[in-house]
Short mmCIF file of C-alpha atoms in Angstrom, two decimals:
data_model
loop_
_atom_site.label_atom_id
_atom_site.label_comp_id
_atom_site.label_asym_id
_atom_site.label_seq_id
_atom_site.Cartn_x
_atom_site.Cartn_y
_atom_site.Cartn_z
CA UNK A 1391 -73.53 -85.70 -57.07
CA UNK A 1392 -76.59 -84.26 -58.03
CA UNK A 1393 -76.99 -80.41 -58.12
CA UNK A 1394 -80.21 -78.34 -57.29
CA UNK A 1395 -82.22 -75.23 -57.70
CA UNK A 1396 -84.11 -74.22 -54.85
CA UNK A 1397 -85.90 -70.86 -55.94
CA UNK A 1398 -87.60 -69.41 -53.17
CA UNK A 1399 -90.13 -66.71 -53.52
CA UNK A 1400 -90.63 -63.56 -51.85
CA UNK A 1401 -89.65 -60.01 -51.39
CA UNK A 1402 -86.99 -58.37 -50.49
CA UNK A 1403 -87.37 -55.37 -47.48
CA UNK A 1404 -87.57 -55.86 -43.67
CA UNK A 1405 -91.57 -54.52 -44.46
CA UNK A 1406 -91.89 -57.98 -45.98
CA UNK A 1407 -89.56 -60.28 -43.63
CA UNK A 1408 -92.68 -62.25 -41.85
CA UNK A 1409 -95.38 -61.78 -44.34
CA UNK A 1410 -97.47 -64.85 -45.70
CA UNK A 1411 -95.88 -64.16 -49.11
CA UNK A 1412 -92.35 -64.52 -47.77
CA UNK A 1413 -92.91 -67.91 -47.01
CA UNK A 1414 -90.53 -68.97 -49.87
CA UNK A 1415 -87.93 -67.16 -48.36
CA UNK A 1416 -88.80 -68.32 -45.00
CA UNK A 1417 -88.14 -72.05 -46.15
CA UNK A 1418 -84.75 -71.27 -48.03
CA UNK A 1419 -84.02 -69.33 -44.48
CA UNK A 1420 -84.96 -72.45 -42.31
CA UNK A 1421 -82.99 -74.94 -44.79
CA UNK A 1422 -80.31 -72.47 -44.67
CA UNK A 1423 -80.46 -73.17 -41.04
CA UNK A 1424 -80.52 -76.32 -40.04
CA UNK A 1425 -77.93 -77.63 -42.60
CA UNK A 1426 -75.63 -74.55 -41.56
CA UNK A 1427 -74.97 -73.12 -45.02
CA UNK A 1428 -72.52 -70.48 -45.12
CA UNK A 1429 -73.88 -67.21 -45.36
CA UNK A 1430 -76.35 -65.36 -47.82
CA UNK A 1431 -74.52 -63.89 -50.55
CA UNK A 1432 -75.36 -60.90 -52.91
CA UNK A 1433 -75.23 -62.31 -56.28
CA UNK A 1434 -77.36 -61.25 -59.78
CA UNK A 1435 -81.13 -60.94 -59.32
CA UNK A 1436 -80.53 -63.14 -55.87
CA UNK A 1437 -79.35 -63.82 -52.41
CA UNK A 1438 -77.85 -67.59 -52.65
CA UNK A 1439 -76.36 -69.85 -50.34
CA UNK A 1440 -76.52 -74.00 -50.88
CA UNK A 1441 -76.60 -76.85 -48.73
CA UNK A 1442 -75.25 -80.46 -49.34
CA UNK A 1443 -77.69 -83.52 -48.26
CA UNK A 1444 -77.43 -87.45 -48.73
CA UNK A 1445 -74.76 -86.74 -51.38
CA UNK A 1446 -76.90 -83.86 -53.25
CA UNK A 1447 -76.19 -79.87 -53.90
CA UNK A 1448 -78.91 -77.96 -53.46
CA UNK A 1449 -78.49 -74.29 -54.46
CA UNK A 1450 -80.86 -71.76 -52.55
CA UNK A 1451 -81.89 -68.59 -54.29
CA UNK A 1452 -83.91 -65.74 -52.96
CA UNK A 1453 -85.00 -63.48 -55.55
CA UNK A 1454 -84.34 -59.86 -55.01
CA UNK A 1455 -86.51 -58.82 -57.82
CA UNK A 1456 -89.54 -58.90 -56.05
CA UNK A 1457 -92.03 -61.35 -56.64
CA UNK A 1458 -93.83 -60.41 -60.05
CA UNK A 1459 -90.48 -60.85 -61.69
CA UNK A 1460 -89.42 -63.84 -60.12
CA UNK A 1461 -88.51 -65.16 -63.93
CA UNK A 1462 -85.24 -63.20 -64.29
CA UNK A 1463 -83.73 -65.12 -61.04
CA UNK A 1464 -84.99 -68.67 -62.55
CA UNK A 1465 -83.88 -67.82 -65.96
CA UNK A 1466 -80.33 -66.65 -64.99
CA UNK A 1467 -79.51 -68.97 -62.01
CA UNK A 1468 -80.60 -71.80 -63.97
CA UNK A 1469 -78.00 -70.72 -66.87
CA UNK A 1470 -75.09 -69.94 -64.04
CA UNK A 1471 -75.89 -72.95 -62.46
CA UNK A 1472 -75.76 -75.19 -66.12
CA UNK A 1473 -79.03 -76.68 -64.89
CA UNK A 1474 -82.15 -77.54 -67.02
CA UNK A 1475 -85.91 -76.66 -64.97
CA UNK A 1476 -86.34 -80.46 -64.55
CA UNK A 1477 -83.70 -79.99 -61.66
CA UNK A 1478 -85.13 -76.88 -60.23
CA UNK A 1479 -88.35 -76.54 -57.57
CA UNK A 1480 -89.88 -73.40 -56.79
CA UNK A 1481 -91.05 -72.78 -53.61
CA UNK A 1482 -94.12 -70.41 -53.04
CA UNK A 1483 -96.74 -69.14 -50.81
CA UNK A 1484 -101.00 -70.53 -51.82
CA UNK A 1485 -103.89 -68.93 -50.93
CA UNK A 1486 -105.86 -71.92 -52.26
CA UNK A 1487 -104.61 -74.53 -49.14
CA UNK A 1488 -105.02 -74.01 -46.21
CA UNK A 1489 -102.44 -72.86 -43.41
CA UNK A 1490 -99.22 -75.36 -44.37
CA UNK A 1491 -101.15 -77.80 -46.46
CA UNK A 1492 -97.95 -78.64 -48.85
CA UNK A 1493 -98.49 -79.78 -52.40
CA UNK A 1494 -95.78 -80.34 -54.58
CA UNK A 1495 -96.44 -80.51 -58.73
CA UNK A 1496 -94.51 -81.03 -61.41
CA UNK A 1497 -95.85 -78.63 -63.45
CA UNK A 1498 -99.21 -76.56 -64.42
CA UNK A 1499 -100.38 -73.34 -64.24
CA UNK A 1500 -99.72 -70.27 -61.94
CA UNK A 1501 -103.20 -69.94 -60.42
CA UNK A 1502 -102.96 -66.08 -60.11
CA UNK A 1503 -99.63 -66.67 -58.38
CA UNK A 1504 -97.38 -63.75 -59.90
CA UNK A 1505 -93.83 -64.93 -59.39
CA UNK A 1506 -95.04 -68.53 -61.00
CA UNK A 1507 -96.91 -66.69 -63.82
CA UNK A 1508 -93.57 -64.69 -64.44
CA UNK A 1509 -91.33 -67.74 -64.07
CA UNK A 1510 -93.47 -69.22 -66.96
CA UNK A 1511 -93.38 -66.21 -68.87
CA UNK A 1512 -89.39 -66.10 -68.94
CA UNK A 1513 -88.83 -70.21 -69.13
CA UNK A 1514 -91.79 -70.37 -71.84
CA UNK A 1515 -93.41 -73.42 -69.67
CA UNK A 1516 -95.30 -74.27 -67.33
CA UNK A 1517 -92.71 -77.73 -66.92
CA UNK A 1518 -90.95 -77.09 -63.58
CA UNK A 1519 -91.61 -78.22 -60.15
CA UNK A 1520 -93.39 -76.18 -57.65
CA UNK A 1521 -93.61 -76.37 -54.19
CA UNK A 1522 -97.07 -74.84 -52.92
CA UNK A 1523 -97.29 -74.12 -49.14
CA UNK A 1524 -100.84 -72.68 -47.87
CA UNK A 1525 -101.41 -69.85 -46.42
CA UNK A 1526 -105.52 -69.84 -46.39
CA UNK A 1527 -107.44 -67.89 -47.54
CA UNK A 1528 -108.95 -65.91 -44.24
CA UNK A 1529 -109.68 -62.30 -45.53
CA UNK A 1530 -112.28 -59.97 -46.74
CA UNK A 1531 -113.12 -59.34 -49.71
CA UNK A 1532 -111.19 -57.26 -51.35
CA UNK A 1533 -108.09 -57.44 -49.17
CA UNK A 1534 -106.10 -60.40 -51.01
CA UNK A 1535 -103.08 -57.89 -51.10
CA UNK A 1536 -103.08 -56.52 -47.12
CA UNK A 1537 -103.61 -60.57 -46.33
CA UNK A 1538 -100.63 -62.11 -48.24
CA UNK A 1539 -98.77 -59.01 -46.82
CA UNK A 1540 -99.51 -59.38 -43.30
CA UNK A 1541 -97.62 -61.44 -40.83
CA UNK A 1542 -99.09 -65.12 -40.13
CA UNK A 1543 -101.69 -64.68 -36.70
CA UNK A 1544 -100.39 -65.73 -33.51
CA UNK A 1545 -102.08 -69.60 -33.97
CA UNK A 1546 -100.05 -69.85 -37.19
CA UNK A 1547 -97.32 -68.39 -35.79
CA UNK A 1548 -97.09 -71.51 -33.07
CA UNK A 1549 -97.60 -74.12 -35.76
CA UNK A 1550 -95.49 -72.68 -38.38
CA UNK A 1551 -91.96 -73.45 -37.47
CA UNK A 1552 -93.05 -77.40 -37.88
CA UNK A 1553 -94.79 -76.31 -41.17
CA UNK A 1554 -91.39 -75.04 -42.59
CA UNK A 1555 -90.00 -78.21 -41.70
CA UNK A 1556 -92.04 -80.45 -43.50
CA UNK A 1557 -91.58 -78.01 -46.26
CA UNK A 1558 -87.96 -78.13 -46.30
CA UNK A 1559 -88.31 -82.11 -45.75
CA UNK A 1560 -90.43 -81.67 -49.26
CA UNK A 1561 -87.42 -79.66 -50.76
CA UNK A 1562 -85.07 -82.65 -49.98
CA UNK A 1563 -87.17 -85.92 -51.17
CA UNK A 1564 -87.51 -83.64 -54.54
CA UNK A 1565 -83.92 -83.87 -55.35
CA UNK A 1566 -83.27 -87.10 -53.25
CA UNK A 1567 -86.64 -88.96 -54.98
CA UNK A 1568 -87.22 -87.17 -57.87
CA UNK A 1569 -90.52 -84.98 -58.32
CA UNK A 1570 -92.98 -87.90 -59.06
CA UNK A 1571 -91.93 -89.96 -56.30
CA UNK A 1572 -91.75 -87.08 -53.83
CA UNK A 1573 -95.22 -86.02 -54.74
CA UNK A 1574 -96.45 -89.93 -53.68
CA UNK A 1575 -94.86 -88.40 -50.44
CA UNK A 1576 -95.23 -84.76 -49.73
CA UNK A 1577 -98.95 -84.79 -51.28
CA UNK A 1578 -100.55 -87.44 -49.27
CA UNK A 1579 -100.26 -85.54 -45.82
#
């Protein structure tokens, strides 16, 4: 049986629950869902809880550092867990795509994401898979920070619970496929 890192971004707070850059979190919640994990626990740097799928463990991890240090979570789930980044995806919000446009990599650079630029910093690579889900980029300039802090609008909103899905579907074929044969997948819609 295979075994999993699933590290969700986001930040921590009510103030944050339904923001655009929760939507790591909101992934690892719906996941968390629909394979009824056992509840969220407080652990170091992290809320976890796993789920088990087609014979795989996949270990979900909220960060509770906030998103700019993201890093410490990766760094010391991955050494709890005895796993190397190769079986880890991170799963994070993209202003670049728009509105739940996925696209899965298995590697490069942050893009101005923080939580991705910190992961890097701590791992010292850019090797790991990350899972990019859009969230547009619909805001004046100037307001990048009130936009990926705001809740999704009310069109999202109806569209975004079958977004989350797909997303979570894109979680799975990582560790059932492996990352080069889930991109074939998860990038072509």
């Amino acid at each position: 049986m295979s075994k999993f890192l699933v590290l969700c971004l986001g930040n921590i707070g009510p103030e944050y629950a339904d923001t655009r850059h929760n939507v790591g979190f909101m992934v690892g919640d719906y996941l968390a869902r629909k394979h009824d994990a056992a509840p969220w626990q407080l652990g170091r740097h992290a809320f976890t809880t796993e789920i088990k799928h087609k014979g795989h463990t996949y270990v979900l991890v909220k960060p509770t550092t906030y998103m700019n240090l993201s890093g410490k979570a990766a760094a010391h789930w991955l050494s709890t867990l005895k796993l190397t980044k190769e079986n880890m995806v991170v799963v994070t919000d993209d202003l670049a795509l728009p509105f739940g446009k996925l696209r899965l990599k298995a590697k490069g650079s942050a893009g101005g994401q923080n939580g991705l630029k910190h992961i890097q910093e701590t791992l010292g690579s850019d090797e790991y898979a990350r899972l990019r889900f859009g969230i547009d980029s619909s805001f004046s300039k100037g307001r990048q920070v009130d936009y990926v802090l705001s809740p999704f609008s009310a069109d999202e909103q109806i569209d975004l619970e079958g977004r989350l899905e797909k997303a979570a579907e894109a979680v799975l074929a990582f560790g059932a496929m492996g990352v080069e044969r889930a991109m074939n997948v998860v990038n072509v819609k």
